[in-house]
PDB file of C-alpha atoms in Angstrom:
ATOM      1  CA  MET O   1      99.382 120.789  72.324  1.00  0.00           C
ATOM      2  CA  PRO O   2      96.681 118.449  71.089  1.00  0.00           C
ATOM      3  CA  GLU O   3      93.432 118.082  72.860  1.00  0.00           C
ATOM      4  CA  ARG O   4      90.302 115.905  72.811  1.00  0.00           C
ATOM      5  CA  SER O   5      86.842 115.762  74.483  1.00  0.00           C
ATOM      6  CA  TRP O   6      84.816 112.475  75.170  1.00  0.00           C
ATOM      7  CA  ARG O   7      81.487 111.581  76.861  1.00  0.00           C
ATOM      8  CA  PRO O   8      81.066 108.417  78.519  1.00  0.00           C
ATOM      9  CA  ASP O   9      77.702 106.683  77.868  1.00  0.00           C
ATOM     10  CA  GLY O  10      77.084 106.376  81.582  1.00  0.00           C
ATOM     11  CA  PRO O  11      78.149 107.965  84.841  1.00  0.00           C
ATOM     12  CA  LEU O  12      81.962 108.236  85.452  1.00  0.00           C
ATOM     13  CA  ASN O  13      83.756 108.507  88.806  1.00  0.00           C
ATOM     14  CA  LEU O  14      87.172 109.365  87.852  1.00  0.00           C
ATOM     15  CA  GLY O  15      88.520 108.934  91.264  1.00  0.00           C
ATOM     16  CA  LEU O  16      87.383 105.406  91.627  1.00  0.00           C
ATOM     17  CA  THR O  17      88.203 104.534  88.024  1.00  0.00           C
ATOM     18  CA  VAL O  18      91.763 105.266  88.189  1.00  0.00           C
ATOM     19  CA  ALA O  19      92.433 104.413  91.943  1.00  0.00           C
ATOM     20  CA  PRO O  20      93.820 101.040  90.862  1.00  0.00           C
ATOM     21  CA  HIS O  21      96.481 102.455  88.517  1.00  0.00           C
ATOM     22  CA  ARG O  22      97.972 104.584  91.172  1.00  0.00           C
ATOM     23  CA  HIS O  23     100.442 103.092  93.753  1.00  0.00           C
ATOM     24  CA  GLY O  24      99.991 105.091  96.925  1.00  0.00           C
ATOM     25  CA  SER O  25      99.040 108.826  97.563  1.00  0.00           C
ATOM     26  CA  GLY O  26     102.665 110.013  96.548  1.00  0.00           C
ATOM     27  CA  ASP O  27     102.978 107.975  93.246  1.00  0.00           C
ATOM     28  CA  PRO O  28     105.301 110.184  90.996  1.00  0.00           C
ATOM     29  CA  VAL O  29     103.448 108.793  87.900  1.00  0.00           C
ATOM     30  CA  TRP O  30      99.936 109.869  88.898  1.00  0.00           C
ATOM     31  CA  GLN O  31      99.053 113.189  90.428  1.00  0.00           C
ATOM     32  CA  THR O  32      95.749 115.339  91.328  1.00  0.00           C
ATOM     33  CA  THR O  33      96.103 119.037  91.250  1.00  0.00           C
ATOM     34  CA  PRO O  34      93.796 121.204  93.375  1.00  0.00           C
ATOM     35  CA  ASP O  35      91.704 122.050  90.442  1.00  0.00           C
ATOM     36  CA  GLY O  36      90.616 118.463  90.547  1.00  0.00           C
ATOM     37  CA  ALA O  37      92.467 117.448  87.459  1.00  0.00           C
ATOM     38  CA  LEU O  38      94.332 114.235  87.312  1.00  0.00           C
ATOM     39  CA  TRP O  39      97.740 113.993  85.721  1.00  0.00           C
ATOM     40  CA  ARG O  40      99.315 110.743  84.101  1.00  0.00           C
ATOM     41  CA  ALA O  41     102.935 110.631  82.932  1.00  0.00           C
ATOM     42  CA  CYS O  42     103.458 107.496  80.777  1.00  0.00           C
ATOM     43  CA  ARG O  43     106.259 105.906  78.495  1.00  0.00           C
ATOM     44  CA  THR O  44     103.897 105.214  75.460  1.00  0.00           C
ATOM     45  CA  PRO O  45     104.735 103.321  72.355  1.00  0.00           C
ATOM     46  CA  GLU O  46     105.610 106.713  70.579  1.00  0.00           C
ATOM     47  CA  GLY O  47     107.680 107.954  73.536  1.00  0.00           C
ATOM     48  CA  PRO O  48     107.417 109.879  76.850  1.00  0.00           C
ATOM     49  CA  GLY O  49     104.113 111.822  77.177  1.00  0.00           C
ATOM     50  CA  THR O  50     101.759 113.474  79.789  1.00  0.00           C
ATOM     51  CA  LEU O  51      97.974 113.393  80.061  1.00  0.00           C
ATOM     52  CA  ARG O  52      95.784 115.911  81.920  1.00  0.00           C
ATOM     53  CA  ILE O  53      92.284 114.615  82.474  1.00  0.00           C
ATOM     54  CA  SER O  54      89.408 116.724  83.787  1.00  0.00           C
ATOM     55  CA  VAL O  55      85.617 116.126  84.007  1.00  0.00           C
ATOM     56  CA  VAL O  56      82.968 118.779  83.860  1.00  0.00           C
ATOM     57  CA  ALA O  57      79.273 118.024  83.746  1.00  0.00           C
ATOM     58  CA  GLY O  58      80.024 114.428  82.446  1.00  0.00           C
ATOM     59  CA  GLN O  59      82.233 115.602  79.620  1.00  0.00           C
ATOM     60  CA  VAL O  60      85.957 114.455  79.873  1.00  0.00           C
ATOM     61  CA  HIS O  61      88.451 116.995  78.562  1.00  0.00           C
ATOM     62  CA  GLY O  62      92.024 115.678  77.962  1.00  0.00           C
ATOM     63  CA  MET O  63      95.124 117.782  76.857  1.00  0.00           C
ATOM     64  CA  ALA O  64      98.504 115.963  76.334  1.00  0.00           C
ATOM     65  CA  TRP O  65     102.276 116.713  75.969  1.00  0.00           C
ATOM     66  CA  GLY O  66     105.212 115.009  74.572  1.00  0.00           C
ATOM     67  CA  LEU O  67     105.941 112.477  71.988  1.00  0.00           C
ATOM     68  CA  GLY O  68     103.308 110.262  73.493  1.00  0.00           C
ATOM     69  CA  ALA O  69     100.680 112.842  73.565  1.00  0.00           C
ATOM     70  CA  GLU O  70      98.572 111.405  70.253  1.00  0.00           C
ATOM     71  CA  TRP O  71      98.766 107.975  71.855  1.00  0.00           C
ATOM     72  CA  LEU O  72      97.643 109.048  75.105  1.00  0.00           C
ATOM     73  CA  LEU O  73      94.613 111.097  73.819  1.00  0.00           C
ATOM     74  CA  GLU O  74      93.571 108.160  71.641  1.00  0.00           C
ATOM     75  CA  THR O  75      93.635 105.752  74.285  1.00  0.00           C
ATOM     76  CA  MET O  76      92.075 107.976  77.108  1.00  0.00           C
ATOM     77  CA  PRO O  77      88.605 106.491  76.661  1.00  0.00           C
ATOM     78  CA  ASP O  78      89.897 103.301  77.228  1.00  0.00           C
ATOM     79  CA  LEU O  79      91.798 104.071  80.389  1.00  0.00           C
ATOM     80  CA  LEU O  80      88.602 105.556  81.681  1.00  0.00           C
ATOM     81  CA  GLY O  81      86.397 102.401  80.926  1.00  0.00           C
ATOM     82  CA  ALA O  82      84.947 102.997  77.634  1.00  0.00           C
ATOM     83  CA  ALA O  83      85.142  99.081  76.949  1.00  0.00           C
ATOM     84  CA  ASP O  84      83.901  98.148  80.361  1.00  0.00           C
ATOM     85  CA  ASP O  85      80.433  96.601  80.745  1.00  0.00           C
ATOM     86  CA  PRO O  86      79.136  97.848  84.412  1.00  0.00           C
ATOM     87  CA  ALA O  87      75.554  98.015  82.831  1.00  0.00           C
ATOM     88  CA  GLY O  88      75.986  94.188  81.985  1.00  0.00           C
ATOM     89  CA  PHE O  89      77.065  93.559  85.520  1.00  0.00           C
ATOM     90  CA  GLY O  90      73.812  95.092  86.493  1.00  0.00           C
ATOM     91  CA  ALA O  91      71.499  93.059  84.239  1.00  0.00           C
ATOM     92  CA  LEU O  92      73.308  90.058  85.740  1.00  0.00           C
ATOM     93  CA  LEU O  93      72.176  90.970  89.216  1.00  0.00           C
ATOM     94  CA  ASP O  94      68.736  91.720  88.100  1.00  0.00           C
ATOM     95  CA  ALA O  95      68.385  88.185  86.567  1.00  0.00           C
ATOM     96  CA  MET O  96      69.419  86.843  90.105  1.00  0.00           C
ATOM     97  CA  GLY O  97      65.983  88.027  91.377  1.00  0.00           C
ATOM     98  CA  ASP O  98      65.711  87.910  95.301  1.00  0.00           C
ATOM     99  CA  ASP O  99      69.101  86.362  95.899  1.00  0.00           C
ATOM    100  CA  PRO O 100      70.235  88.055  98.854  1.00  0.00           C
ATOM    101  CA  VAL O 101      73.999  88.118  97.952  1.00  0.00           C
ATOM    102  CA  ALA O 102      72.840  89.664  94.489  1.00  0.00           C
ATOM    103  CA  GLY O 103      71.101  92.407  96.538  1.00  0.00           C
ATOM    104  CA  PHE O 104      73.877  93.188  98.713  1.00  0.00           C
ATOM    105  CA  LEU O 105      76.033  93.567  95.526  1.00  0.00           C
ATOM    106  CA  LYS O 106      73.231  95.695  93.722  1.00  0.00           C
ATOM    107  CA  GLY O 107      73.409  97.999  96.652  1.00  0.00           C
ATOM    108  CA  LEU O 108      77.160  98.393  96.380  1.00  0.00           C
ATOM    109  CA  HIS O 109      77.102  98.751  92.689  1.00  0.00           C
ATOM    110  CA  GLN O 110      74.410 101.558  92.770  1.00  0.00           C
ATOM    111  CA  ARG O 111      76.721 103.466  95.747  1.00  0.00           C
ATOM    112  CA  ALA O 112      79.813 103.115  93.554  1.00  0.00           C
ATOM    113  CA  SER O 113      77.944 104.288  90.449  1.00  0.00           C
ATOM    114  CA  GLY O 114      80.607 105.727  88.061  1.00  0.00           C
ATOM    115  CA  MET O 115      83.300 103.207  88.866  1.00  0.00           C
ATOM    116  CA  ARG O 116      84.564 101.564  85.771  1.00  0.00           C
ATOM    117  CA  ILE O 117      87.419  99.298  85.082  1.00  0.00           C
ATOM    118  CA  GLY O 118      89.696 100.990  82.703  1.00  0.00           C
ATOM    119  CA  ARG O 119      92.654  99.714  80.209  1.00  0.00           C
ATOM    120  CA  ALA O 120      95.947 101.321  80.922  1.00  0.00           C
ATOM    121  CA  GLY O 121      97.514  99.608  78.133  1.00  0.00           C
ATOM    122  CA  ARG O 122     101.183  99.487  78.894  1.00  0.00           C
ATOM    123  CA  VAL O 123     102.286  96.066  80.393  1.00  0.00           C
ATOM    124  CA  PHE O 124     105.574  96.846  81.856  1.00  0.00           C
ATOM    125  CA  GLU O 125     104.412 100.175  83.792  1.00  0.00           C
ATOM    126  CA  ALA O 126     102.045  97.901  85.573  1.00  0.00           C
ATOM    127  CA  LEU O 127     104.384  94.958  85.845  1.00  0.00           C
ATOM    128  CA  VAL O 128     106.976  96.651  88.050  1.00  0.00           C
ATOM    129  CA  PRO O 129     104.653  97.798  90.663  1.00  0.00           C
ATOM    130  CA  ALA O 130     102.864  94.715  90.837  1.00  0.00           C
ATOM    131  CA  VAL O 131     105.889  92.615  91.413  1.00  0.00           C
ATOM    132  CA  LEU O 132     107.064  95.144  93.800  1.00  0.00           C
ATOM    133  CA  GLU O 133     103.863  94.429  95.766  1.00  0.00           C
ATOM    134  CA  GLN O 134     104.207  90.755  95.939  1.00  0.00           C
ATOM    135  CA  LYS O 135     103.853  89.321  99.625  1.00  0.00           C
ATOM    136  CA  VAL O 136     104.452  92.925 101.319  1.00  0.00           C
ATOM    137  CA  VAL O 137     102.379  95.383 102.860  1.00  0.00           C
ATOM    138  CA  GLY O 138     101.188  98.121 100.472  1.00  0.00           C
ATOM    139  CA  ARG O 139     103.099 100.819 102.053  1.00  0.00           C
ATOM    140  CA  GLU O 140     106.336  99.190 101.606  1.00  0.00           C
ATOM    141  CA  ALA O 141     105.807  98.687  97.996  1.00  0.00           C
ATOM    142  CA  PHE O 142     104.720 101.942  97.436  1.00  0.00           C
ATOM    143  CA  ARG O 143     107.705 103.317  98.966  1.00  0.00           C
ATOM    144  CA  ALA O 144     110.102 101.244  96.721  1.00  0.00           C
ATOM    145  CA  TRP O 145     108.045 102.257  93.468  1.00  0.00           C
ATOM    146  CA  ARG O 146     108.303 105.967  94.769  1.00  0.00           C
ATOM    147  CA  TRP O 147     112.113 105.799  95.399  1.00  0.00           C
ATOM    148  CA  LEU O 148     112.840 103.977  92.143  1.00  0.00           C
ATOM    149  CA  VAL O 149     110.855 106.082  89.764  1.00  0.00           C
ATOM    150  CA  ARG O 150     112.027 109.329  91.412  1.00  0.00           C
ATOM    151  CA  LYS O 151     115.703 108.272  90.816  1.00  0.00           C
ATOM    152  CA  TYR O 152     115.527 106.367  87.409  1.00  0.00           C
ATOM    153  CA  GLY O 153     112.231 108.196  85.671  1.00  0.00           C
ATOM    154  CA  ASP O 154     112.448 111.053  83.566  1.00  0.00           C
ATOM    155  CA  PRO O 155     110.759 114.418  84.146  1.00  0.00           C
ATOM    156  CA  ALA O 156     107.419 114.333  82.494  1.00  0.00           C
ATOM    157  CA  PRO O 157     106.794 116.363  79.332  1.00  0.00           C
ATOM    158  CA  GLY O 158     104.649 119.741  79.322  1.00  0.00           C
ATOM    159  CA  PRO O 159     103.550 121.983  82.525  1.00  0.00           C
ATOM    160  CA  GLY O 160     102.493 119.155  84.847  1.00  0.00           C
ATOM    161  CA  PRO O 161     102.677 119.449  88.648  1.00  0.00           C
ATOM    162  CA  GLU O 162     106.127 119.330  90.219  1.00  0.00           C
ATOM    163  CA  GLY O 163     107.555 115.790  90.560  1.00  0.00           C
ATOM    164  CA  LEU O 164     105.501 114.031  87.900  1.00  0.00           C
ATOM    165  CA  ARG O 165     107.620 111.571  86.305  1.00  0.00           C
ATOM    166  CA  VAL O 166     107.783 109.162  83.563  1.00  0.00           C
ATOM    167  CA  PRO O 167     108.626 105.339  84.585  1.00  0.00           C
ATOM    168  CA  PRO O 168     111.659 104.233  83.316  1.00  0.00           C
ATOM    169  CA  SER O 169     112.304 102.172  80.225  1.00  0.00           C
ATOM    170  CA  PRO O 170     112.651  98.475  80.261  1.00  0.00           C
ATOM    171  CA  ASP O 171     116.380  98.812  79.317  1.00  0.00           C
ATOM    172  CA  THR O 172     116.558 101.286  82.363  1.00  0.00           C
ATOM    173  CA  TRP O 173     115.106  98.998  84.931  1.00  0.00           C
ATOM    174  CA  ARG O 174     117.690  96.366  83.748  1.00  0.00           C
ATOM    175  CA  LEU O 175     120.654  98.640  84.668  1.00  0.00           C
ATOM    176  CA  VAL O 176     119.313  99.439  88.081  1.00  0.00           C
ATOM    177  CA  PRO O 177     122.378  98.146  90.437  1.00  0.00           C
ATOM    178  CA  SER O 178     121.802  95.867  93.191  1.00  0.00           C
ATOM    179  CA  TRP O 179     122.543  98.424  96.002  1.00  0.00           C
ATOM    180  CA  ASP O 180     119.930 100.832  94.631  1.00  0.00           C
ATOM    181  CA  TRP O 181     117.395  97.820  94.703  1.00  0.00           C
ATOM    182  CA  HIS O 182     118.349  97.411  98.307  1.00  0.00           C
ATOM    183  CA  ARG O 183     118.235 101.511  98.997  1.00  0.00           C
ATOM    184  CA  ALA O 184     114.340 101.086  97.638  1.00  0.00           C
ATOM    185  CA  GLY O 185     113.634  98.414  99.988  1.00  0.00           C
ATOM    186  CA  ALA O 186     113.225  95.609  97.295  1.00  0.00           C
ATOM    187  CA  GLU O 187     114.976  92.555  97.988  1.00  0.00           C
ATOM    188  CA  ALA O 188     116.802  90.238  95.446  1.00  0.00           C
ATOM    189  CA  VAL O 189     114.006  87.962  94.418  1.00  0.00           C
ATOM    190  CA  ARG O 190     111.611  90.837  93.426  1.00  0.00           C
ATOM    191  CA  ALA O 191     114.553  92.759  91.903  1.00  0.00           C
ATOM    192  CA  ARG O 192     115.472  89.714  89.789  1.00  0.00           C
ATOM    193  CA  THR O 193     112.085  89.155  88.533  1.00  0.00           C
ATOM    194  CA  ILE O 194     111.740  92.752  87.323  1.00  0.00           C
ATOM    195  CA  VAL O 195     114.938  92.615  85.362  1.00  0.00           C
ATOM    196  CA  ASN O 196     114.454  89.373  83.728  1.00  0.00           C
ATOM    197  CA  ALA O 197     110.873  90.642  82.707  1.00  0.00           C
ATOM    198  CA  ALA O 198     112.393  93.881  81.401  1.00  0.00           C
ATOM    199  CA  ARG O 199     114.520  91.575  79.119  1.00  0.00           C
ATOM    200  CA  HIS O 200     110.945  90.261  77.590  1.00  0.00           C
ATOM    201  CA  ALA O 201     109.041  93.360  77.789  1.00  0.00           C
ATOM    202  CA  GLY O 202     108.756  93.945  74.143  1.00  0.00           C
ATOM    203  CA  LYS O 203     106.976  90.774  73.649  1.00  0.00           C
ATOM    204  CA  LEU O 204     104.695  91.067  76.554  1.00  0.00           C
ATOM    205  CA  GLU O 205     103.588  94.439  75.202  1.00  0.00           C
ATOM    206  CA  THR O 206     102.535  92.684  71.980  1.00  0.00           C
ATOM    207  CA  ALA O 207      99.704  90.394  73.608  1.00  0.00           C
ATOM    208  CA  SER O 208      96.484  91.343  72.394  1.00  0.00           C
ATOM    209  CA  THR O 209      94.011  89.688  74.704  1.00  0.00           C
ATOM    210  CA  THR O 210      94.135  89.287  78.571  1.00  0.00           C
ATOM    211  CA  TRP O 211      94.328  85.253  77.860  1.00  0.00           C
ATOM    212  CA  GLU O 212      97.502  85.888  76.069  1.00  0.00           C
ATOM    213  CA  ALA O 213      98.736  88.100  78.288  1.00  0.00           C
ATOM    214  CA  ASP O 214      98.318  85.627  81.170  1.00  0.00           C
ATOM    215  CA  ARG O 215     100.056  82.865  79.419  1.00  0.00           C
ATOM    216  CA  LEU O 216     103.185  84.951  78.524  1.00  0.00           C
ATOM    217  CA  LEU O 217     103.347  86.412  82.055  1.00  0.00           C
ATOM    218  CA  ARG O 218     103.348  83.395  83.759  1.00  0.00           C
ATOM    219  CA  ALA O 219     106.088  81.784  81.544  1.00  0.00           C
ATOM    220  CA  LEU O 220     108.137  84.364  83.397  1.00  0.00           C
ATOM    221  CA  PRO O 221     110.260  83.327  86.925  1.00  0.00           C
ATOM    222  CA  GLY O 222     108.674  85.078  89.745  1.00  0.00           C
ATOM    223  CA  ILE O 223     105.322  85.881  88.090  1.00  0.00           C
ATOM    224  CA  GLY O 224     102.233  83.668  89.288  1.00  0.00           C
ATOM    225  CA  VAL O 225      98.610  84.001  89.011  1.00  0.00           C
ATOM    226  CA  TRP O 226      98.285  86.736  91.492  1.00  0.00           C
ATOM    227  CA  THR O 227     100.904  89.120  90.004  1.00  0.00           C
ATOM    228  CA  SER O 228      99.286  88.206  86.568  1.00  0.00           C
ATOM    229  CA  ALA O 229      95.688  89.118  87.502  1.00  0.00           C
ATOM    230  CA  GLU O 230      97.105  92.581  89.179  1.00  0.00           C
ATOM    231  CA  ILE O 231      98.628  93.203  85.832  1.00  0.00           C
ATOM    232  CA  ARG O 232      95.614  92.018  83.551  1.00  0.00           C
ATOM    233  CA  GLN O 233      93.181  93.961  85.802  1.00  0.00           C
ATOM    234  CA  ARG O 234      95.018  97.303  84.970  1.00  0.00           C
ATOM    235  CA  VAL O 235      96.372  96.605  81.413  1.00  0.00           C
ATOM    236  CA  TRP O 236      93.210  95.000  79.699  1.00  0.00           C
ATOM    237  CA  GLY O 237      90.894  96.223  82.167  1.00  0.00           C
ATOM    238  CA  ASP O 238      89.912  92.291  82.950  1.00  0.00           C
ATOM    239  CA  ALA O 239      86.899  92.457  85.128  1.00  0.00           C
ATOM    240  CA  ASP O 240      86.946  88.717  85.617  1.00  0.00           C
ATOM    241  CA  ALA O 241      90.625  88.735  86.975  1.00  0.00           C
ATOM    242  CA  PRO O 242      90.286  88.001  90.997  1.00  0.00           C
ATOM    243  CA  SER O 243      93.481  88.170  92.740  1.00  0.00           C
ATOM    244  CA  VAL O 244      93.897  84.607  93.611  1.00  0.00           C
ATOM    245  CA  GLY O 245      96.515  84.342  96.203  1.00  0.00           C
ATOM    246  CA  ASP O 246      96.113  87.656  97.993  1.00  0.00           C
ATOM    247  CA  TYR O 247      96.736  87.871 101.882  1.00  0.00           C
ATOM    248  CA  HIS O 248      93.375  89.731 102.355  1.00  0.00           C
ATOM    249  CA  ILE O 249      90.820  89.204  99.533  1.00  0.00           C
ATOM    250  CA  PRO O 250      89.570  85.816 100.189  1.00  0.00           C
ATOM    251  CA  GLY O 251      88.734  86.624 103.896  1.00  0.00           C
ATOM    252  CA  LEU O 252      87.003  89.856 102.755  1.00  0.00           C
ATOM    253  CA  VAL O 253      84.719  88.232 100.146  1.00  0.00           C
ATOM    254  CA  GLY O 254      84.108  85.204 102.486  1.00  0.00           C
ATOM    255  CA  PHE O 255      83.061  87.598 105.259  1.00  0.00           C
ATOM    256  CA  ALA O 256      80.974  89.780 102.971  1.00  0.00           C
ATOM    257  CA  PHE O 257      79.047  86.806 101.437  1.00  0.00           C
ATOM    258  CA  THR O 258      78.793  84.421 104.487  1.00  0.00           C
ATOM    259  CA  GLY O 259      79.711  86.032 107.665  1.00  0.00           C
ATOM    260  CA  GLU O 260      83.099  83.828 107.722  1.00  0.00           C
ATOM    261  CA  LYS O 261      86.347  84.229 106.279  1.00  0.00           C
ATOM    262  CA  THR O 262      87.278  81.826 103.592  1.00  0.00           C
ATOM    263  CA  ASP O 263      90.529  80.617 101.288  1.00  0.00           C
ATOM    264  CA  ASP O 264      91.275  80.996  97.761  1.00  0.00           C
ATOM    265  CA  GLU O 265      89.145  78.002  96.867  1.00  0.00           C
ATOM    266  CA  GLY O 266      86.170  79.108  98.972  1.00  0.00           C
ATOM    267  CA  MET O 267      86.364  82.760  97.471  1.00  0.00           C
ATOM    268  CA  LEU O 268      86.443  81.079  93.872  1.00  0.00           C
ATOM    269  CA  ARG O 269      83.396  79.078  94.881  1.00  0.00           C
ATOM    270  CA  LEU O 270      81.447  82.242  96.107  1.00  0.00           C
ATOM    271  CA  LEU O 271      82.487  84.065  93.106  1.00  0.00           C
ATOM    272  CA  GLU O 272      81.551  81.623  90.527  1.00  0.00           C
ATOM    273  CA  PRO O 273      77.743  82.938  89.829  1.00  0.00           C
ATOM    274  CA  PHE O 274      79.491  86.207  88.938  1.00  0.00           C
ATOM    275  CA  ALA O 275      81.770  85.021  86.116  1.00  0.00           C
ATOM    276  CA  GLY O 276      82.699  87.700  83.777  1.00  0.00           C
ATOM    277  CA  HIS O 277      82.559  90.461  86.550  1.00  0.00           C
ATOM    278  CA  ARG O 278      84.767  88.612  89.606  1.00  0.00           C
ATOM    279  CA  HIS O 279      87.119  91.187  89.799  1.00  0.00           C
ATOM    280  CA  ARG O 280      84.595  94.035  89.629  1.00  0.00           C
ATOM    281  CA  VAL O 281      82.729  92.090  92.804  1.00  0.00           C
ATOM    282  CA  VAL O 282      85.973  92.122  94.458  1.00  0.00           C
ATOM    283  CA  ARG O 283      86.485  95.826  94.015  1.00  0.00           C
ATOM    284  CA  LEU O 284      83.093  96.649  95.153  1.00  0.00           C
ATOM    285  CA  ILE O 285      83.496  94.638  98.425  1.00  0.00           C
ATOM    286  CA  GLU O 286      86.848  96.533  99.113  1.00  0.00           C
ATOM    287  CA  LEU O 287      85.030  99.713  98.442  1.00  0.00           C
ATOM    288  CA  SER O 288      82.242  98.786 100.742  1.00  0.00           C
ATOM    289  CA  GLY O 289      84.537  98.831 104.101  1.00  0.00           C
ATOM    290  CA  ARG O 290      82.888  95.691 105.452  1.00  0.00           C
ATOM    291  CA  ARG O 291      85.964  94.137 106.932  1.00  0.00           C
ATOM    292  CA  PRO O 292      86.172  90.512 109.289  1.00  0.00           C
ATOM    293  CA  PRO O 293      87.094  91.247 113.007  1.00  0.00           C
ATOM    294  CA  GLY O 294      90.763  91.681 112.994  1.00  0.00           C
ATOM    295  CA  ARG O 295      91.713  88.726 115.137  1.00  0.00           C
ATOM    296  CA  GLY O 296      94.682  87.272 113.152  1.00  0.00           C
ATOM    297  CA  PRO O 297      98.084  88.275 112.763  1.00  0.00           C
ATOM    298  CA  ARG O 298      98.916  91.310 110.547  1.00  0.00           C
ATOM    299  CA  MET O 299     101.667  91.706 107.935  1.00  0.00           C
ATOM    300  CA  ALA O 300     104.186  93.995 109.172  1.00  0.00           C
ATOM    301  CA  PRO O 301     106.197  95.993 106.943  1.00  0.00           C
ATOM    302  CA  ARG O 302     109.647  95.032 106.257  1.00  0.00           C
ATOM    303  CA  ASP O 303     112.425  97.422 105.858  1.00  0.00           C
ATOM    304  CA  TYR O 304     114.920  95.364 103.482  1.00  0.00           C
ATOM    305  CA  ARG O 305     117.455  98.484 103.706  1.00  0.00           C
ATOM    306  CA  ASN O 306     118.165  97.711 107.279  1.00  0.00           C
ATOM    307  CA  PHE O 307     119.252  94.090 106.338  1.00  0.00           C
TER     308      PHE O 307
END
């Protein structure tokens, strides 16, 4: 069983850093045990693997099992934001002087100290849940992801917590029958998008930059700017990829900055001074809990299993 220790060059909040990679509290791919350790199951380029991460006194300790163990340990610092630049964001805010928005964000940045934007490194494992989350409420998408991974994923190698599963391979996703997509609650459009993307999974995994990945992803039917951004945030740790087209985020940003909700175009104008960190700004606003009054209609969960 290989192991690795790593000390970040600044504070690390493990929970905040990995939160975007988890899809609901019952995600079979990511689990937390009572001792505070985080477990990740992954289908790495070398094969299935399990990673256990614990943090003690600022020191990160990783243990791994399976064919993908070495890959998981090698990429563990990237997963936890080793390549991220939160200090650069702090310097940008300092350079804005007495700007009230900068002051607001500086307070959020200080309160979320240790939140880093990490690189998970596996495109298709981020693509499937992102597609399942298209135009639906979170709990509907989380339910579909959970059902499909439990049925078609593999038991994670090693002594991980019960129910930890390695996500299905692209070949397996291609073979999921229509009735199981239906049973999971994913309608035909999202299912077709995932099945078609699975045919191109090998090429997607070769993308070396977030910009190349954006081009390849958006060439696929059913994957637009929102889905591409959601994937690149997680796979490449793109701190400058805001989720344009999101149902809630423009309203959150507009309200946080101006006291009024806005649309995508208005959101991008407001975020322009923070180029290079626009997704980070959105994450900080989401964590702040600052929300506009709920006067409009809410998206209701839809259960396609009853259709």
